[in-house]
XYZ file of C-alpha atoms in Angstrom:
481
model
C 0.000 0.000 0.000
C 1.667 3.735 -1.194
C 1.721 5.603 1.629
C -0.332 8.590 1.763
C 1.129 11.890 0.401
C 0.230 15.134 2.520
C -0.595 18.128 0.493
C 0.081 21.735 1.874
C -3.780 22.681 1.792
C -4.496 24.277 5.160
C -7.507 24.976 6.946
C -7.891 26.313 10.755
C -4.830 23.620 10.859
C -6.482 20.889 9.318
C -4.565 19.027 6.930
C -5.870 17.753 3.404
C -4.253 14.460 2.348
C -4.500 12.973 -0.839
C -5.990 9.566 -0.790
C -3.986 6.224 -1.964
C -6.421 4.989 -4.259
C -9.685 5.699 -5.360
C -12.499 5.857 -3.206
C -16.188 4.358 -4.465
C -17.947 7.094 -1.494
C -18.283 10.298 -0.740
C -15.965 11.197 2.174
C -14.728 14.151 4.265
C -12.025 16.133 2.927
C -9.614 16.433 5.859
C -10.337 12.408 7.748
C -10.375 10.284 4.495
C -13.574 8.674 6.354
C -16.531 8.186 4.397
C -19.670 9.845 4.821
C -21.652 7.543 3.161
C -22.374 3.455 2.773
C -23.208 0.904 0.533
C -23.702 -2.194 2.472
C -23.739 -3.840 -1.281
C -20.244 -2.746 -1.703
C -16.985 -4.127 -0.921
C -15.221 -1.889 -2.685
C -11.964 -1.317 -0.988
C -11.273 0.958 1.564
C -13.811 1.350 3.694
C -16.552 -1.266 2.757
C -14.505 -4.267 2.174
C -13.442 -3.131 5.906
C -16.762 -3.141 7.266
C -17.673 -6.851 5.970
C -14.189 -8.073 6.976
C -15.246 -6.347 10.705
C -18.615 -7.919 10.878
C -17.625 -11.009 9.327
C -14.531 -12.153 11.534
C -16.589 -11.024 14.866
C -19.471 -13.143 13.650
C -17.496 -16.112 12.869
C -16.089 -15.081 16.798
C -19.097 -15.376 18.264
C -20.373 -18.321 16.606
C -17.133 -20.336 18.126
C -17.296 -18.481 21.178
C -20.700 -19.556 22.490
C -20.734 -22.994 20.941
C -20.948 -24.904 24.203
C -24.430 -23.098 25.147
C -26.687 -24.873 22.676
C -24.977 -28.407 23.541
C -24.976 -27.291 27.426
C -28.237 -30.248 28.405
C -25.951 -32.729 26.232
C -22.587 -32.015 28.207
C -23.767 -31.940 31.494
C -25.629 -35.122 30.952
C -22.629 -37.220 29.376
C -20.363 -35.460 32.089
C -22.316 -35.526 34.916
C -22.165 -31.907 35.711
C -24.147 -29.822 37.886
C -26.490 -26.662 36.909
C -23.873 -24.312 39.261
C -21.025 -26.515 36.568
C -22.471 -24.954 33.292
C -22.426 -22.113 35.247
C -19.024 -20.930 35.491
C -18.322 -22.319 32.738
C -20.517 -19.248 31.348
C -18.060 -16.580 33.540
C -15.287 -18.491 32.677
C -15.844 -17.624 28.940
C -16.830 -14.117 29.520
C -14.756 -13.256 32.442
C -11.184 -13.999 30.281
C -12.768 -11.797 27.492
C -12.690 -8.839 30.425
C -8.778 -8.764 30.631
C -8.652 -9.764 26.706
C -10.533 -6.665 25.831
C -8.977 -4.449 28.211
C -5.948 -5.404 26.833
C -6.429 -5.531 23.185
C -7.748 -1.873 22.867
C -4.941 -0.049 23.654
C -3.025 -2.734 21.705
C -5.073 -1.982 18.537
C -4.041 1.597 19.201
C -0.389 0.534 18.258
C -0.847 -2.313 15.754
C -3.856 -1.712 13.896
C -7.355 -3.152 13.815
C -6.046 -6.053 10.941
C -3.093 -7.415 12.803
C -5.224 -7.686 16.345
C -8.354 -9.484 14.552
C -6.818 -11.798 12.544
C -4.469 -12.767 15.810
C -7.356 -13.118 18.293
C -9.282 -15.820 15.290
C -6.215 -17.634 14.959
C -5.506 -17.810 18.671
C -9.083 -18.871 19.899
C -9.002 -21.370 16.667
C -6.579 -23.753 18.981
C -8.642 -24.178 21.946
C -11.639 -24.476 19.935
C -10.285 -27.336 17.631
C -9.587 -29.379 20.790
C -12.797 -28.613 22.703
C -13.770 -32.130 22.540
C -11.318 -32.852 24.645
C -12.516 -31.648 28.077
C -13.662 -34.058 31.036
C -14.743 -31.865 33.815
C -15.451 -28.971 35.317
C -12.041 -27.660 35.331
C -11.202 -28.523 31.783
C -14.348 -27.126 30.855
C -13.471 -23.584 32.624
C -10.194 -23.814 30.763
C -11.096 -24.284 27.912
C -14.354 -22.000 27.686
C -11.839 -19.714 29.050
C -9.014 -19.750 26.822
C -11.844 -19.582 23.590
C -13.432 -16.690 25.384
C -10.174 -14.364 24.373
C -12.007 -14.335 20.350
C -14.571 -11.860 22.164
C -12.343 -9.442 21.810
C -12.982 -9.097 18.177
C -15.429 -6.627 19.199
C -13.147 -4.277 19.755
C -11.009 -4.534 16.513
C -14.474 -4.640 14.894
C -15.801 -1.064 16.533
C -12.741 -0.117 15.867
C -12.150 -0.770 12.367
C -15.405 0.907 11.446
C -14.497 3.854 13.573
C -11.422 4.443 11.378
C -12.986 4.408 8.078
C -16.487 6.169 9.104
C -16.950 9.499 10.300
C -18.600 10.081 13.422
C -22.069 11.323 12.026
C -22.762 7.760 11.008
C -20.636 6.034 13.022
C -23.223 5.086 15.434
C -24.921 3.550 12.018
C -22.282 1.741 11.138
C -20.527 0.324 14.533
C -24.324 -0.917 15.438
C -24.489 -2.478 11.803
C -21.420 -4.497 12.433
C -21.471 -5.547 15.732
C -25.307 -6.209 15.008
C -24.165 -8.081 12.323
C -21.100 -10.014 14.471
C -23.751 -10.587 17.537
C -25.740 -12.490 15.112
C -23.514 -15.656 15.849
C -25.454 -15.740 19.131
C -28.065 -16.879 17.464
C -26.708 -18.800 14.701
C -24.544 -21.011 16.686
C -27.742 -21.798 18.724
C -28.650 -23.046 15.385
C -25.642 -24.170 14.033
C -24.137 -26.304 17.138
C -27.445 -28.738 17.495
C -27.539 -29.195 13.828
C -23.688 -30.571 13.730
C -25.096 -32.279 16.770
C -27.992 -34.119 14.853
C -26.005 -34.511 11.734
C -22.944 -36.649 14.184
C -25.648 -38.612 15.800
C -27.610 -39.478 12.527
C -24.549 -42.066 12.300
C -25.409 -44.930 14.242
C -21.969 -45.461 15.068
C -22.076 -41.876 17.134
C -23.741 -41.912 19.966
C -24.579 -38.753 22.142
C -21.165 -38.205 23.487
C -19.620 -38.651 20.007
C -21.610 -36.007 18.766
C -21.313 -33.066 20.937
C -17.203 -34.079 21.086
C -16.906 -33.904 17.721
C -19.288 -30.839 16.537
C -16.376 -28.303 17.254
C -13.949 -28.677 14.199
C -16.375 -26.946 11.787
C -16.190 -23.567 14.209
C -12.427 -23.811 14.674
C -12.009 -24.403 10.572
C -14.037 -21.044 10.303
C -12.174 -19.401 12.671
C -9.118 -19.802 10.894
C -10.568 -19.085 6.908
C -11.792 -15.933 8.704
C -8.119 -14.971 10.373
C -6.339 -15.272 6.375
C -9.068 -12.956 4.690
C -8.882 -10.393 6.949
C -4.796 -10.446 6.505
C -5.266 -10.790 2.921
C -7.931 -8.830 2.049
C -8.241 -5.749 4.580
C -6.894 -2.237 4.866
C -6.490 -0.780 8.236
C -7.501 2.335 7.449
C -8.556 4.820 4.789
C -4.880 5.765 4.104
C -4.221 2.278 3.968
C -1.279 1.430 6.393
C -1.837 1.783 9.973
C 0.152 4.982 12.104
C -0.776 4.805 15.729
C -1.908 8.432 16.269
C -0.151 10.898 18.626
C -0.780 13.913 20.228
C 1.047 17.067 20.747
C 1.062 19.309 24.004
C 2.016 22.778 24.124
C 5.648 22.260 24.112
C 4.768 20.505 20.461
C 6.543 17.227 22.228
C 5.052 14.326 20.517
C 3.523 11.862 22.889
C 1.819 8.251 22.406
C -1.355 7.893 23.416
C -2.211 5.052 25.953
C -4.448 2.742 28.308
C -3.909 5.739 31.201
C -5.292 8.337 29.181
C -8.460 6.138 28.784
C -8.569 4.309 32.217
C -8.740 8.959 33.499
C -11.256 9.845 31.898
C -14.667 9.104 33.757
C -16.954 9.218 30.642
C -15.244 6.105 30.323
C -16.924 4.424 33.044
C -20.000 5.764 32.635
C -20.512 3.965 29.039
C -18.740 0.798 30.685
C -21.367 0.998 33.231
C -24.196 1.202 30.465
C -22.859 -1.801 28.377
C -22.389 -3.921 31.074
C -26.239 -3.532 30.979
C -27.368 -4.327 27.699
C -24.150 -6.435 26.230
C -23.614 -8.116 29.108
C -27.381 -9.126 29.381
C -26.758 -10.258 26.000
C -24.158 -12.396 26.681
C -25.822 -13.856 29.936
C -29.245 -14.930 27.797
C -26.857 -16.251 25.068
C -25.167 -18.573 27.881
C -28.616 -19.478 29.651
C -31.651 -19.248 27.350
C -31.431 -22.455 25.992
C -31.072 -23.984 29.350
C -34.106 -22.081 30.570
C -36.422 -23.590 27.879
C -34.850 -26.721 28.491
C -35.609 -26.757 31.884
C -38.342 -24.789 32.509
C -40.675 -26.149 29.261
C -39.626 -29.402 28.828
C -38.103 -29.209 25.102
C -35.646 -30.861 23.450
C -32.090 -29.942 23.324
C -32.625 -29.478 19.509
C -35.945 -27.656 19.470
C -34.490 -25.340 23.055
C -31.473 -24.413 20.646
C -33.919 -23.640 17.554
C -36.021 -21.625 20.151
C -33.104 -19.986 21.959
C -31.310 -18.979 18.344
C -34.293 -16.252 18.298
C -33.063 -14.314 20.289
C -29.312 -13.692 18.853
C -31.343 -13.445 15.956
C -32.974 -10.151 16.177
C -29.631 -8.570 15.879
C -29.760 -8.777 11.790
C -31.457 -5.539 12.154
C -31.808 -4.524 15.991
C -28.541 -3.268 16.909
C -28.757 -1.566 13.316
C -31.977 0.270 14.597
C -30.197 1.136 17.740
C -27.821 3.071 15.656
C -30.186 4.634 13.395
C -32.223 6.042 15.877
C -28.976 7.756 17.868
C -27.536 9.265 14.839
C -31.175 10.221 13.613
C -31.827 11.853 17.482
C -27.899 13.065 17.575
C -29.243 15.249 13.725
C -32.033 16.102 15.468
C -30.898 17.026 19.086
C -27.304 16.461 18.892
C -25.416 14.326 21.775
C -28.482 15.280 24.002
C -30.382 13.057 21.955
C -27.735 10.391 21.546
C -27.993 10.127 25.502
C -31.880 10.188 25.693
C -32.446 7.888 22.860
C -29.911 5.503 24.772
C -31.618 5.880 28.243
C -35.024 5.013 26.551
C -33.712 1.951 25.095
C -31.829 0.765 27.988
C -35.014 1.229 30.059
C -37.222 -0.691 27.659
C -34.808 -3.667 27.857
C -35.089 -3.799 31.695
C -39.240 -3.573 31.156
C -39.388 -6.364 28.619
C -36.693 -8.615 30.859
C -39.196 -8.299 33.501
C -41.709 -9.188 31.547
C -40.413 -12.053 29.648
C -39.598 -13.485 32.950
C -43.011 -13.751 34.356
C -44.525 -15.402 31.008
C -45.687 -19.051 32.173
C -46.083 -20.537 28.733
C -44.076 -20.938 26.016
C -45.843 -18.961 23.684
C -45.728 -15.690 25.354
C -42.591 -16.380 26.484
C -40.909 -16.353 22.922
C -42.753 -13.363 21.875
C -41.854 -11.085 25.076
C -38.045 -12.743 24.462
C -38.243 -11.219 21.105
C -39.321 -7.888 22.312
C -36.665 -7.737 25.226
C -34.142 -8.725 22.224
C -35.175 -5.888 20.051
C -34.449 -3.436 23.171
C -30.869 -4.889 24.742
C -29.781 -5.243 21.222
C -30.681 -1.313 20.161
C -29.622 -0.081 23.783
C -25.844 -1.634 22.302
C -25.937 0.356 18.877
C -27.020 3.711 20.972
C -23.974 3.132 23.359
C -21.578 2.870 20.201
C -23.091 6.020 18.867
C -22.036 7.625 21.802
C -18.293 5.917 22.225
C -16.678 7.612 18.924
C -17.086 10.890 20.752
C -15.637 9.923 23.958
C -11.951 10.756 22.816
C -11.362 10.182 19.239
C -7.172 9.628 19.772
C -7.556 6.779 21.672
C -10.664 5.289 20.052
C -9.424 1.386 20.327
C -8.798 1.978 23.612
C -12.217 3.291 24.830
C -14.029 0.405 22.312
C -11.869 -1.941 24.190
C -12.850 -0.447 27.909
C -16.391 -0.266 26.644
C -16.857 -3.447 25.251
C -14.951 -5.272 28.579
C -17.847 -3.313 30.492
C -20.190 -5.748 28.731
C -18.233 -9.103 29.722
C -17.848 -7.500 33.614
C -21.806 -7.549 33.572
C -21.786 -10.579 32.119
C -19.792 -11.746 34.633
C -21.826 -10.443 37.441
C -24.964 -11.131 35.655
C -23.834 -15.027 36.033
C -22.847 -14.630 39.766
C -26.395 -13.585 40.687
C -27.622 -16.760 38.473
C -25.337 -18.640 41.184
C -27.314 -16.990 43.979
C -30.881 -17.327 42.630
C -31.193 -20.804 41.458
C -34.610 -20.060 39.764
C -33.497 -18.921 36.301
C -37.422 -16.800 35.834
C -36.851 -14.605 39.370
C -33.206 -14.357 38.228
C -34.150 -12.861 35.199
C -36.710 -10.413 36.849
C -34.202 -9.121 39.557
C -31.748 -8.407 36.804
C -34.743 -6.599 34.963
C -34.661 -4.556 37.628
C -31.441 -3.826 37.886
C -31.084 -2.512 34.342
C -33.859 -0.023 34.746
C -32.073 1.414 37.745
C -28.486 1.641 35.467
C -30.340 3.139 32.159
C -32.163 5.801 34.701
C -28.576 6.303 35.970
C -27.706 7.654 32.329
C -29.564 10.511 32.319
C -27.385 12.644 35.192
C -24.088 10.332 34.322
C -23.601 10.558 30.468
C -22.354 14.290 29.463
C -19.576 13.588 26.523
C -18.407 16.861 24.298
C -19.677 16.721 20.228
C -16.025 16.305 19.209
C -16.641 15.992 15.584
C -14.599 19.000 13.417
C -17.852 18.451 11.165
C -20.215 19.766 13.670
C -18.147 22.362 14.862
C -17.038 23.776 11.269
C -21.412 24.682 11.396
C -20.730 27.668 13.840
C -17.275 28.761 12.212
C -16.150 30.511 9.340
C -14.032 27.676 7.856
C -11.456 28.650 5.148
C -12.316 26.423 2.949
C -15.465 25.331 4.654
C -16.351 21.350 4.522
C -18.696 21.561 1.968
C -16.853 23.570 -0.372
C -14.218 21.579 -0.024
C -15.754 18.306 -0.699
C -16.858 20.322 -4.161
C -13.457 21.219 -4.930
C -12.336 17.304 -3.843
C -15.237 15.831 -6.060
C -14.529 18.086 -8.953
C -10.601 17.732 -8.712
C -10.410 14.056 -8.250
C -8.031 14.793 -5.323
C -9.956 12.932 -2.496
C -8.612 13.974 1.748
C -8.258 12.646 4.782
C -6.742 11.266 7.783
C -7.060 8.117 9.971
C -8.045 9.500 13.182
């Protein structure tokens, strides 16, 4: 990739770069972001990143909560316990805390590519030998060690943040992790058909065919980790500079994990996704249990059931996303925090509700409902996260986004305490209510988009004008950060 040449266009000491290729969308003259999308496209930069982003955290996801659908199965040929499966769920979610922690700031040094396509390859190992495991413990360990690949959340928030700008950005981060959640569901699906396809061999009996339904995810895992090395661009200006910032002494300094870890906006979203994410993650772990247990289905038709609910996110998290950057147009980041407060709110409502329905009917229709809501709440806190401080963007996607594994975490330590899995799910109802009300004194983050701000300022040239002179020129600007 030619490295991008800076031209000595100036403008309230923004600097126009030409672009390294040709761009297929419109784009902002001085962040070589695009303003636009075509989810039809893969036309490289920026949309061939997006569907390498959503693609490699679905394929994630689908290896990373394969045990859940086969969860009646295991604990049946292994003898486990209820409290097993259990913490076997935090065990898979708690190592993606420290992973995602981690890999942010990381990403902030190496690129979104080179992180993603480690993290498949890595969590490919574990997964390939999952059949393996003969207790409790090697079931935490292993669970564990595949639990890392959630951090492909971050490189995929992260990678869209790069080649979006920040007016769509909550559009197009709630499109792909939408998108990537979709394995929730899918390997509800996926996992008990491998399942039924082993066992249709009457030489595999029920043990045989949960041991051996793991290859196909650990093959995909790895396809996944060689396109995004051989087919991605880290950025619009297509190799990867880990920003820096300049104090008034114009020292150059790196950005890091401190800056993010100060700054108490931070916390606040962390908070937040802990609350819809991490509920996410909790169903994804249980639901299928629940039906199991508490309807008396199958383990194939309880994974069918259960695969509703990951599901919704083909379009849910998308409509999360849509509606803050439609409210942020309208409002601006006053209605980016209101639209996410409402949404978090609803989730707790429909939780509540869902939990109380005592047939299975109603029960799948209010799970569907309560899906729509945790699943929007997560594309209205992304719309909100590209603001928080754009120089260390992987870092705060990666604080962010280990917020929703902590409450998934916690979420499966109150699970331990309430052995009822219905009054468990109404307490936690409860609980996100209380932390979505929380948002509306607690979430105050600055519009730090140069676009918004160029609206009160005379701009020399202005934004528009110069996306005129770009368009008519051919000579297309911008800048990774």
């Amino acid at each position: 990739m030619a490295s991008t040449e800076k031209k000595e266009i100036k403008a309230k000491g923004l600097i126009a770069l030409e672009p390294p290729m040709k761009f297929s969308l419109e784009y902002d003259p001085y962040t070589l972001k695009a303003i636009e999308y075509n989810i039809c496209s893969c036309a490289r930069p920026h949309m061939r990143a997006f569907h390498l982003a959503w693609t490699s955290f679905l394929m994630a996801f689908i290896a990373w909560f394969s045990f859940a659908p086969l969860g009646p199965v295991i604990k049946k040929t292994l003898k486990l316990s209820k409290s097993d499966l259990l913490w076997g769920n935090i065990s898979s979610v708690l190592s993606t805390v420290f992973a995602r922690f981690a890999v942010g700031p990381i990403m902030d040094k190496i690129g979104p590519r080179k992180g993603q396509a480690f993290l498949l390859m890595f969590a490919a190992i574990p997964t390939w030998f999952a059949g393996l495991i003969q207790g409790v413990v090697s079931l935490c360990i292993v669970r564990g060690l595949i639990g890392i690949v959630g951090a492909t959340f971050v490189g995929c928030q992260f990678w869209c943040t790069l080649m979006f700008e920040k007016e769509i950005s909550g559009t197009m981060n709630a499109i792909a992790g939408g998108w990537g959640n979709l394995g929730g569901g899918l390997t509800q699906a996926i996992m008990v058909g491998i399942y039924a396809m082993n066992t249709s061999s009457p030489d595999c009996d029920a043990e045989c065919g949960w041991r051996n339904a793991f290859y196909i995810p650990a093959f995909a895992l790895m396809l996944s980790a060689c396109s995004v090395m051989a087919f991605g661009d880290d950025c619009p200006n297509g190799t990867y500079v880990p920003p820096v910032v300049v104090d008034e002494h114009t020292t150059q300094k790196n950005v890091g994990v401190a800056t993010v870890a100060s700054n108490p906006q931070v916390w606040v979203l962390v908070l937040q996704y802990a609350a819809c994410f991490g509920m996410e993650l909790h169903v994804n772990n249980t639901i299928a249990l629940y039906y199991f247990d508490r309807f008396g289905l199958s383990i194939t038709t309880a994974g069918l059931v259960a695969s509703l609910f990951g599901l919704m996110n083909l379009f849910a998290r998308a409509w999360g996303g849509m509606a803050t950057d439609y409210c942020y147009s309208r409002w601006g980041m006053a209605g980016r925090k209101y639209c996410h407060v409402f949404l978090t709110c609803g989730e707790g409502l429909f939780l509540i509700i869902f939990s109380r329905m005592p047939d299975l009917g109603t029960a799948i229709f209010m799970m569907i409902i309560f899906s729509l809501f945790v699943q929007s709440a997560e594309g209205s806190t992304f719309g909100i996260v590209s603001y928080v401080d754009p120089r260390n963007t992987g870092g705060v996607c990666g604080f962010v986004g280990a917020g929703g594994n902590i409450g998934a975490v916690v979420w499966g330590l109150v699970f331990l305490a309430i052995p009822n899995f219905a009054d468990g799910y109404m307490v936690l109802g409860f609980v996100v209510i209380v932390i979505g009300l929380m948002g509306i004194p607690t979430i105050s983050v600055q519009d730090t988009s140069h676009r918004a701000r160029n609206k009160s300022e005379v701009f020399a040239p202005s934004v528009d004008k110069a996306l005129e002179v770009g368009k008519s020129s051919g000579i297309r600007m911008s800048s990774q950060i």
